[in-house]
Amino acid sequence: MDSLLLQAIKYLKQGEIVAAPTDTVYGLFGDATNDDAIQKIYRVKGRPSYNPLIVHVNGIDMAKTIGQFDNESESIANYFWNIVKKPLTIVLKLTNNNISKYVTSGLKTVALRCPYHKIAIDLISEFNGPLAAPSANTSNKLSPTSYSMVKNDIGHKIPLILDGGECNIGIESTIIDLTRKPYVISRPGGVSNEDIEAFLNTNIVFNTTNNNDNTIIAPGMLKKHYSPNLPLRINATAPQDGEAFIAFGNTNNKYDANLSAIGDLYEAAKNLFSTLSKLDNPNKYNGIAIMPIPNFGIGIGINDRIKRAAYKQK
Ligand code: TXA
Ligand code: MG
């Protein structure tokens, strides 16, 4: 086994927490059954305790020891985790008493996800148990999609970051709550609603409402989230004085950044957080403006993130 992976497993067994890449964004991993480790995750992120964490597993067998599956939830997990290998997190009834109550914020349900990434899967498999992981950033700040983004944000607070280069997807997993009928998408993300509806062959409900900061129905859907330090202006057509400008698609002008010059929403998602991070420089700019992003497919997940990133507290 790779020596850094071995070191990571050692830390996890000791109740330490480590950052590692996944297919979506970098995660901050800790033993899901260890209260101390989980409390460390909340402390390092400055995350409110009412916002539960996703439990990461290496496949359906491990997931079955934690959540209550029926035929349909099993076929959904199998399709998205094993066949198309897309980032779908499923919320099920919790059946395992060993999962720390801090992971679920005391809820009777649990969010389960099988990341499609060798390092993340090796970590879970070698640890041989479920690992809770939020994104590896300070709460409300930009989600990290590279080793250096994690290092610059929380690197000084954790013993180890495994380097897996840039994450492929770039925005977090889509979360579907299978404990409610019809099923509810409580966070749009790296799998499009269209992909999910096509597989299920039925309509799903989208939870698009912004909850107050401490309601628990769709915890984590905070109005302000994923934010750069500079103010962000969305649906912009041109930069204003002193603003950094992020384009999308083929433009005549050369701007500070373009999420995807060919107008590819997957490429745009992959570039989103790293681009915001690169331009988030108060010495150079007084704000960041971003062009409208088409609101279909994975664009719904991108728009969710930038709307929250731009949210101004009243
Ligand atoms: O792509 C991802 O999902 C990344 C990588 C690291 O796997 N993780 C991630 O975790 O985005 P985090 O902590 O930033 O977001 C977890 C989301 C929150 O919105 C939380 O409220 C929701 O999952 N969640 C966790 N448990 C839940 C539950 N039982 N019911 C509903 N939502 C839940
Ligand atoms: Mg996060």
Short mmCIF file of C-alpha atoms and ligand atoms in Angstrom, two decimals:
data_model
loop_
_atom_site.label_atom_id
_atom_site.label_comp_id
_atom_site.label_asym_id
_atom_site.label_seq_id
_atom_site.Cartn_x
_atom_site.Cartn_y
_atom_site.Cartn_z
CA MET A 1 0.00 0.00 0.00
CA ASP A 2 1.11 3.54 -0.71
CA SER A 3 2.86 4.94 2.36
CA LEU A 4 0.74 8.09 2.58
CA LEU A 5 -2.42 6.00 2.37
CA LEU A 6 -1.05 3.81 5.15
CA GLN A 7 -0.36 6.92 7.21
CA ALA A 8 -3.91 8.18 6.54
CA ILE A 9 -5.40 4.88 7.76
CA LYS A 10 -3.26 5.10 10.89
CA TYR A 11 -4.56 8.60 11.62
CA LEU A 12 -8.16 7.53 11.02
CA LYS A 13 -7.76 4.56 13.39
CA GLN A 14 -6.43 6.98 16.03
CA GLY A 15 -9.52 9.19 15.67
CA GLU A 16 -7.70 11.82 13.60
CA ILE A 17 -9.19 13.34 10.47
CA VAL A 18 -7.59 13.56 7.02
CA ALA A 19 -8.44 15.25 3.73
CA ALA A 20 -8.62 13.25 0.51
CA PRO A 21 -9.97 13.70 -3.01
CA THR A 22 -13.25 12.30 -4.28
CA ASP A 23 -14.85 12.46 -7.73
CA THR A 24 -16.71 15.66 -6.76
CA VAL A 25 -14.64 17.76 -4.32
CA TYR A 26 -12.04 17.06 -1.62
CA GLY A 27 -13.52 15.65 1.58
CA LEU A 28 -12.47 15.85 5.22
CA PHE A 29 -12.69 12.23 6.39
CA GLY A 30 -13.17 10.78 9.84
CA ASP A 31 -14.34 7.49 11.38
CA ALA A 32 -18.16 7.69 11.23
CA THR A 33 -18.45 5.67 14.44
CA ASN A 34 -16.08 7.82 16.51
CA ASP A 35 -17.67 10.80 18.30
CA ASP A 36 -14.32 12.53 18.87
CA ALA A 37 -13.28 12.28 15.25
CA ILE A 38 -16.63 13.62 14.07
CA GLN A 39 -16.55 16.50 16.52
CA LYS A 40 -13.09 17.36 15.17
CA ILE A 41 -14.56 17.62 11.68
CA TYR A 42 -17.15 20.15 12.88
CA ARG A 43 -14.48 22.08 14.78
CA VAL A 44 -12.01 22.29 11.92
CA LYS A 45 -14.72 23.46 9.51
CA GLY A 46 -16.49 25.74 11.98
CA ARG A 47 -19.62 23.92 10.86
CA PRO A 48 -22.89 24.27 12.77
CA SER A 49 -23.76 21.05 14.58
CA TYR A 50 -27.28 20.89 13.07
CA ASN A 51 -25.84 20.31 9.59
CA PRO A 52 -25.31 16.54 9.26
CA LEU A 53 -22.51 14.80 7.35
CA ILE A 54 -22.57 12.30 4.50
CA VAL A 55 -21.36 8.77 5.32
CA HIS A 56 -19.02 7.46 2.63
CA VAL A 57 -19.00 3.74 1.85
CA ASN A 58 -17.11 1.55 -0.63
CA GLY A 59 -20.23 -0.07 -2.04
CA ILE A 60 -23.74 -1.33 -1.43
CA ASP A 61 -22.72 -4.07 1.02
CA MET A 62 -21.27 -1.56 3.47
CA ALA A 63 -24.20 0.81 2.87
CA LYS A 64 -26.62 -1.97 3.81
CA THR A 65 -25.09 -2.17 7.27
CA ILE A 66 -26.03 1.49 7.85
CA GLY A 67 -29.26 2.37 6.03
CA GLN A 68 -32.53 0.60 5.32
CA PHE A 69 -32.74 -0.42 1.67
CA ASP A 70 -35.70 -1.73 -0.27
CA ASN A 71 -35.64 -3.06 -3.84
CA GLU A 72 -35.98 0.36 -5.38
CA SER A 73 -33.34 2.11 -3.28
CA GLU A 74 -30.97 -0.77 -3.98
CA SER A 75 -31.52 -0.53 -7.71
CA ILE A 76 -30.98 3.26 -7.57
CA ALA A 77 -27.71 2.82 -5.65
CA ASN A 78 -26.59 0.05 -7.96
CA TYR A 79 -27.31 2.09 -11.08
CA PHE A 80 -25.61 5.33 -9.98
CA TRP A 81 -22.77 3.85 -7.91
CA ASN A 82 -21.88 0.75 -9.94
CA ILE A 83 -23.15 1.23 -13.48
CA VAL A 84 -23.00 4.90 -14.48
CA LYS A 85 -20.69 5.81 -11.56
CA LYS A 86 -22.18 9.24 -10.92
CA PRO A 87 -22.22 11.13 -7.63
CA LEU A 88 -25.63 10.44 -6.11
CA THR A 89 -26.01 10.57 -2.34
CA ILE A 90 -29.08 8.76 -1.03
CA VAL A 91 -30.88 9.48 2.23
CA LEU A 92 -32.30 6.39 3.94
CA LYS A 93 -33.60 5.45 7.35
CA LEU A 94 -30.66 4.90 9.72
CA THR A 95 -30.42 1.34 11.05
CA ASN A 96 -26.99 1.33 12.67
CA ASN A 97 -26.48 2.43 16.29
CA ASN A 98 -22.73 2.67 15.93
CA ILE A 99 -22.84 5.68 13.63
CA SER A 100 -22.01 8.72 15.75
CA LYS A 101 -25.04 10.87 16.53
CA TYR A 102 -22.93 13.87 15.49
CA VAL A 103 -22.78 12.51 11.94
CA THR A 104 -26.54 12.63 11.52
CA SER A 105 -27.12 15.62 13.83
CA GLY A 106 -29.45 13.33 15.73
CA LEU A 107 -31.70 12.65 12.70
CA LYS A 108 -33.21 9.18 12.21
CA THR A 109 -32.01 9.20 8.62
CA VAL A 110 -28.54 8.95 7.10
CA ALA A 111 -27.00 10.24 3.87
CA LEU A 112 -24.92 7.58 2.08
CA ARG A 113 -22.54 8.00 -0.79
CA CYS A 114 -20.09 5.81 -2.69
CA PRO A 115 -17.51 8.11 -4.31
CA TYR A 116 -16.12 7.11 -7.70
CA HIS A 117 -12.47 7.80 -6.93
CA LYS A 118 -9.64 5.35 -6.33
CA ILE A 119 -8.07 7.19 -3.38
CA ALA A 120 -11.39 7.69 -1.57
CA ILE A 121 -12.41 4.06 -2.13
CA ASP A 122 -8.99 2.75 -1.06
CA LEU A 123 -9.25 4.85 2.09
CA ILE A 124 -12.65 3.39 3.02
CA SER A 125 -11.69 -0.17 2.06
CA GLU A 126 -8.37 -0.19 3.91
CA PHE A 127 -9.95 1.51 6.91
CA ASN A 128 -12.61 -1.16 6.54
CA GLY A 129 -15.50 0.93 7.74
CA PRO A 130 -17.69 3.92 6.90
CA LEU A 131 -16.10 7.38 6.87
CA ALA A 132 -18.03 10.60 7.33
CA ALA A 133 -16.86 13.46 5.13
CA PRO A 134 -18.03 16.96 4.41
CA SER A 135 -16.20 19.05 1.84
CA ALA A 136 -12.72 19.90 3.13
CA ASN A 137 -13.20 23.65 3.51
CA THR A 138 -14.08 26.17 6.19
CA SER A 139 -17.87 26.26 6.52
CA ASN A 140 -19.50 28.65 3.99
CA LYS A 141 -16.31 29.09 1.98
CA LEU A 142 -15.46 27.76 -1.48
CA SER A 143 -15.41 23.98 -1.78
CA PRO A 144 -11.93 22.66 -2.61
CA THR A 145 -11.27 20.86 -5.88
CA SER A 146 -7.48 20.58 -5.57
CA TYR A 147 -4.82 19.74 -2.99
CA SER A 148 -3.66 23.36 -2.81
CA MET A 149 -7.17 24.70 -2.15
CA VAL A 150 -7.43 22.39 0.87
CA LYS A 151 -3.92 23.24 2.02
CA ASN A 152 -4.46 27.01 1.84
CA ASP A 153 -7.76 26.82 3.72
CA ILE A 154 -7.54 24.18 6.49
CA GLY A 155 -4.09 22.64 5.85
CA HIS A 156 -2.65 23.95 9.12
CA LYS A 157 -5.45 22.31 11.15
CA ILE A 158 -5.14 18.70 9.94
CA PRO A 159 -2.30 16.16 9.92
CA LEU A 160 -2.56 14.96 6.31
CA ILE A 161 -3.99 15.77 2.88
CA LEU A 162 -3.84 13.07 0.22
CA ASP A 163 -3.10 14.61 -3.17
CA GLY A 164 -5.21 13.34 -6.06
CA GLY A 165 -4.85 16.31 -8.38
CA GLU A 166 -7.97 18.07 -9.57
CA CYS A 167 -11.41 16.61 -8.94
CA ASN A 168 -13.22 15.56 -12.09
CA ILE A 169 -16.71 16.79 -11.35
CA GLY A 170 -16.03 19.92 -9.34
CA ILE A 171 -19.35 20.37 -7.54
CA GLU A 172 -20.76 18.22 -4.75
CA SER A 173 -22.94 15.16 -5.13
CA THR A 174 -26.66 15.40 -5.79
CA ILE A 175 -28.65 14.40 -2.70
CA ILE A 176 -31.93 12.49 -3.06
CA ASP A 177 -34.09 11.74 -0.05
CA LEU A 178 -35.57 8.27 -0.56
CA THR A 179 -37.41 8.33 2.76
CA ARG A 180 -40.01 10.66 1.28
CA LYS A 181 -42.51 9.86 -1.44
CA PRO A 182 -42.29 11.21 -4.05
CA TYR A 183 -38.54 11.30 -3.66
CA VAL A 184 -37.05 14.73 -2.99
CA ILE A 185 -33.84 16.16 -4.43
CA SER A 186 -32.60 18.16 -1.47
CA ARG A 187 -29.40 19.35 -3.13
CA PRO A 188 -28.77 19.55 -6.88
CA GLY A 189 -25.21 18.56 -7.80
CA GLY A 190 -23.02 16.40 -9.98
CA VAL A 191 -25.82 14.16 -11.31
CA SER A 192 -28.48 16.02 -13.27
CA ASN A 193 -32.16 15.83 -12.39
CA GLU A 194 -32.77 14.66 -15.95
CA ASP A 195 -30.47 11.64 -15.43
CA ILE A 196 -32.29 10.71 -12.23
CA GLU A 197 -35.76 11.14 -13.71
CA ALA A 198 -34.82 9.10 -16.75
CA PHE A 199 -33.70 6.21 -14.59
CA LEU A 200 -36.64 6.35 -12.20
CA ASN A 201 -39.12 6.92 -14.97
CA THR A 202 -41.20 9.06 -12.62
CA ASN A 203 -41.22 12.63 -11.47
CA ILE A 204 -39.19 13.67 -8.51
CA VAL A 205 -39.71 16.73 -6.39
CA PHE A 206 -37.11 19.44 -6.17
CA ASN A 207 -36.61 21.16 -2.93
CA THR A 208 -35.78 24.60 -4.18
CA THR A 209 -36.86 26.51 -1.11
CA ASN A 210 -34.19 28.18 0.97
CA ASN A 211 -34.59 27.20 4.55
CA ASN A 212 -33.85 29.35 7.51
CA ASP A 213 -30.37 28.71 8.75
CA ASN A 214 -31.44 26.32 11.46
CA THR A 215 -34.28 24.31 10.04
CA ILE A 216 -33.47 20.67 9.61
CA ILE A 217 -35.73 19.55 6.76
CA ALA A 218 -33.01 20.01 4.15
CA PRO A 219 -30.10 20.78 6.40
CA GLY A 220 -27.13 22.30 4.70
CA MET A 221 -29.19 24.19 2.20
CA LEU A 222 -28.04 27.43 3.78
CA LYS A 223 -28.80 30.60 1.91
CA LYS A 224 -25.22 31.72 2.14
CA HIS A 225 -22.67 29.05 1.29
CA TYR A 226 -19.75 28.30 -1.01
CA SER A 227 -18.69 31.95 -0.87
CA PRO A 228 -15.52 33.70 -1.99
CA ASN A 229 -14.27 36.58 0.16
CA LEU A 230 -15.05 39.12 -2.56
CA PRO A 231 -18.71 39.90 -3.35
CA LEU A 232 -20.05 37.83 -6.25
CA ARG A 233 -22.46 39.27 -8.85
CA ILE A 234 -24.38 36.70 -10.89
CA ASN A 235 -26.11 36.95 -14.28
CA ALA A 236 -23.70 39.72 -15.27
CA THR A 237 -23.37 40.80 -18.90
CA ALA A 238 -20.13 42.79 -18.56
CA PRO A 239 -17.62 43.61 -15.83
CA GLN A 240 -18.00 46.78 -13.81
CA ASP A 241 -15.02 48.86 -12.72
CA GLY A 242 -12.53 46.77 -10.75
CA GLU A 243 -14.44 43.50 -11.08
CA ALA A 244 -13.00 40.20 -12.18
CA PHE A 245 -15.21 38.71 -14.89
CA ILE A 246 -16.00 35.05 -15.45
CA ALA A 247 -17.42 34.17 -18.84
CA PHE A 248 -19.21 31.07 -20.08
CA GLY A 249 -19.28 30.00 -23.72
CA ASN A 250 -17.78 31.58 -26.80
CA THR A 251 -17.31 35.33 -26.28
CA ASN A 252 -15.64 37.98 -28.41
CA ASN A 253 -13.91 39.62 -25.48
CA LYS A 254 -11.11 38.10 -23.51
CA TYR A 255 -12.14 37.99 -19.86
CA ASP A 256 -10.30 37.05 -16.65
CA ALA A 257 -11.63 33.51 -16.88
CA ASN A 258 -14.00 31.35 -18.88
CA LEU A 259 -15.67 28.36 -17.21
CA SER A 260 -16.02 26.69 -20.59
CA ALA A 261 -15.30 28.41 -23.87
CA ILE A 262 -17.18 25.66 -25.71
CA GLY A 263 -20.22 26.04 -23.45
CA ASP A 264 -19.87 22.60 -21.83
CA LEU A 265 -21.64 22.51 -18.46
CA TYR A 266 -19.53 19.59 -17.17
CA GLU A 267 -16.36 21.53 -17.92
CA ALA A 268 -17.89 24.60 -16.25
CA ALA A 269 -18.71 22.64 -13.08
CA LYS A 270 -15.20 21.28 -12.95
CA ASN A 271 -13.73 24.80 -13.21
CA LEU A 272 -16.22 26.62 -10.98
CA PHE A 273 -14.65 26.58 -7.51
CA SER A 274 -11.03 26.74 -8.67
CA THR A 275 -11.83 29.76 -10.86
CA LEU A 276 -13.61 31.58 -8.04
CA SER A 277 -10.66 30.79 -5.78
CA LYS A 278 -8.10 32.07 -8.30
CA LEU A 279 -9.94 35.38 -8.76
CA ASP A 280 -10.76 35.85 -5.08
CA ASN A 281 -8.01 38.43 -4.61
CA PRO A 282 -8.97 41.70 -2.87
CA ASN A 283 -5.61 43.24 -3.79
CA LYS A 284 -6.49 42.97 -7.45
CA TYR A 285 -10.27 43.18 -7.68
CA ASN A 286 -13.19 44.69 -5.78
CA GLY A 287 -15.62 41.94 -6.74
CA ILE A 288 -16.28 39.01 -9.05
CA ALA A 289 -19.02 38.95 -11.69
CA ILE A 290 -20.17 35.88 -13.56
CA MET A 291 -22.18 35.47 -16.74
CA PRO A 292 -25.51 33.59 -16.71
CA ILE A 293 -25.12 29.80 -16.76
CA PRO A 294 -27.80 27.76 -18.59
CA ASN A 295 -30.17 26.32 -16.02
CA PHE A 296 -30.55 22.72 -17.17
CA GLY A 297 -28.60 19.50 -16.68
CA ILE A 298 -25.70 19.97 -14.31
CA GLY A 299 -26.19 23.75 -14.80
CA ILE A 300 -28.89 23.52 -12.10
CA GLY A 301 -26.22 22.42 -9.63
CA ILE A 302 -23.86 25.19 -10.79
CA ASN A 303 -26.59 27.83 -10.44
CA ASP A 304 -27.46 26.54 -6.97
CA ARG A 305 -23.84 27.03 -5.88
CA ILE A 306 -23.34 30.50 -7.36
CA LYS A 307 -26.70 31.74 -6.06
CA ARG A 308 -25.66 30.77 -2.52
CA ALA A 309 -22.12 32.09 -3.08
CA ALA A 310 -23.63 35.46 -4.05
CA TYR A 311 -26.19 35.60 -1.25
CA LYS A 312 -25.98 38.79 0.81
CA GLN A 313 -26.99 38.54 4.45
CA LYS A 314 -29.64 41.15 5.18
O1 TXA B 1 -19.80 15.50 -3.07
C1 TXA B 1 -20.05 15.49 -1.86
O2 TXA B 1 -21.17 15.14 -1.44
C2 TXA B 1 -18.95 15.95 -0.90
C3 TXA B 1 -17.80 14.95 -0.96
C4 TXA B 1 -16.70 15.26 0.03
O3 TXA B 1 -18.26 13.64 -0.80
N1 TXA B 1 -19.45 16.06 0.42
C5 TXA B 1 -20.27 17.07 0.81
O4 TXA B 1 -20.56 17.09 2.15
O5 TXA B 1 -20.71 17.90 0.06
P1 TXA B 1 -21.16 18.37 2.88
O6 TXA B 1 -21.01 18.08 4.32
O7 TXA B 1 -20.50 19.60 2.41
O8 TXA B 1 -22.66 18.32 2.53
C6 TXA B 1 -23.47 17.32 3.11
C7 TXA B 1 -24.92 17.58 2.80
C8 TXA B 1 -25.47 18.70 3.64
O9 TXA B 1 -26.27 19.53 2.83
C9 TXA B 1 -26.31 17.95 4.66
O10 TXA B 1 -27.30 18.73 5.17
C10 TXA B 1 -26.81 16.79 3.86
O11 TXA B 1 -25.68 16.41 3.13
N2 TXA B 1 -27.24 15.67 4.71
C11 TXA B 1 -26.49 14.89 5.51
N3 TXA B 1 -27.23 14.00 6.17
C12 TXA B 1 -28.51 14.21 5.80
C13 TXA B 1 -29.76 13.60 6.14
N4 TXA B 1 -29.85 12.61 7.01
N5 TXA B 1 -30.86 14.10 5.54
C14 TXA B 1 -30.77 15.11 4.65
N6 TXA B 1 -29.63 15.71 4.30
C15 TXA B 1 -28.51 15.28 4.86
MG MG B 2 -19.73 21.65 1.83
#
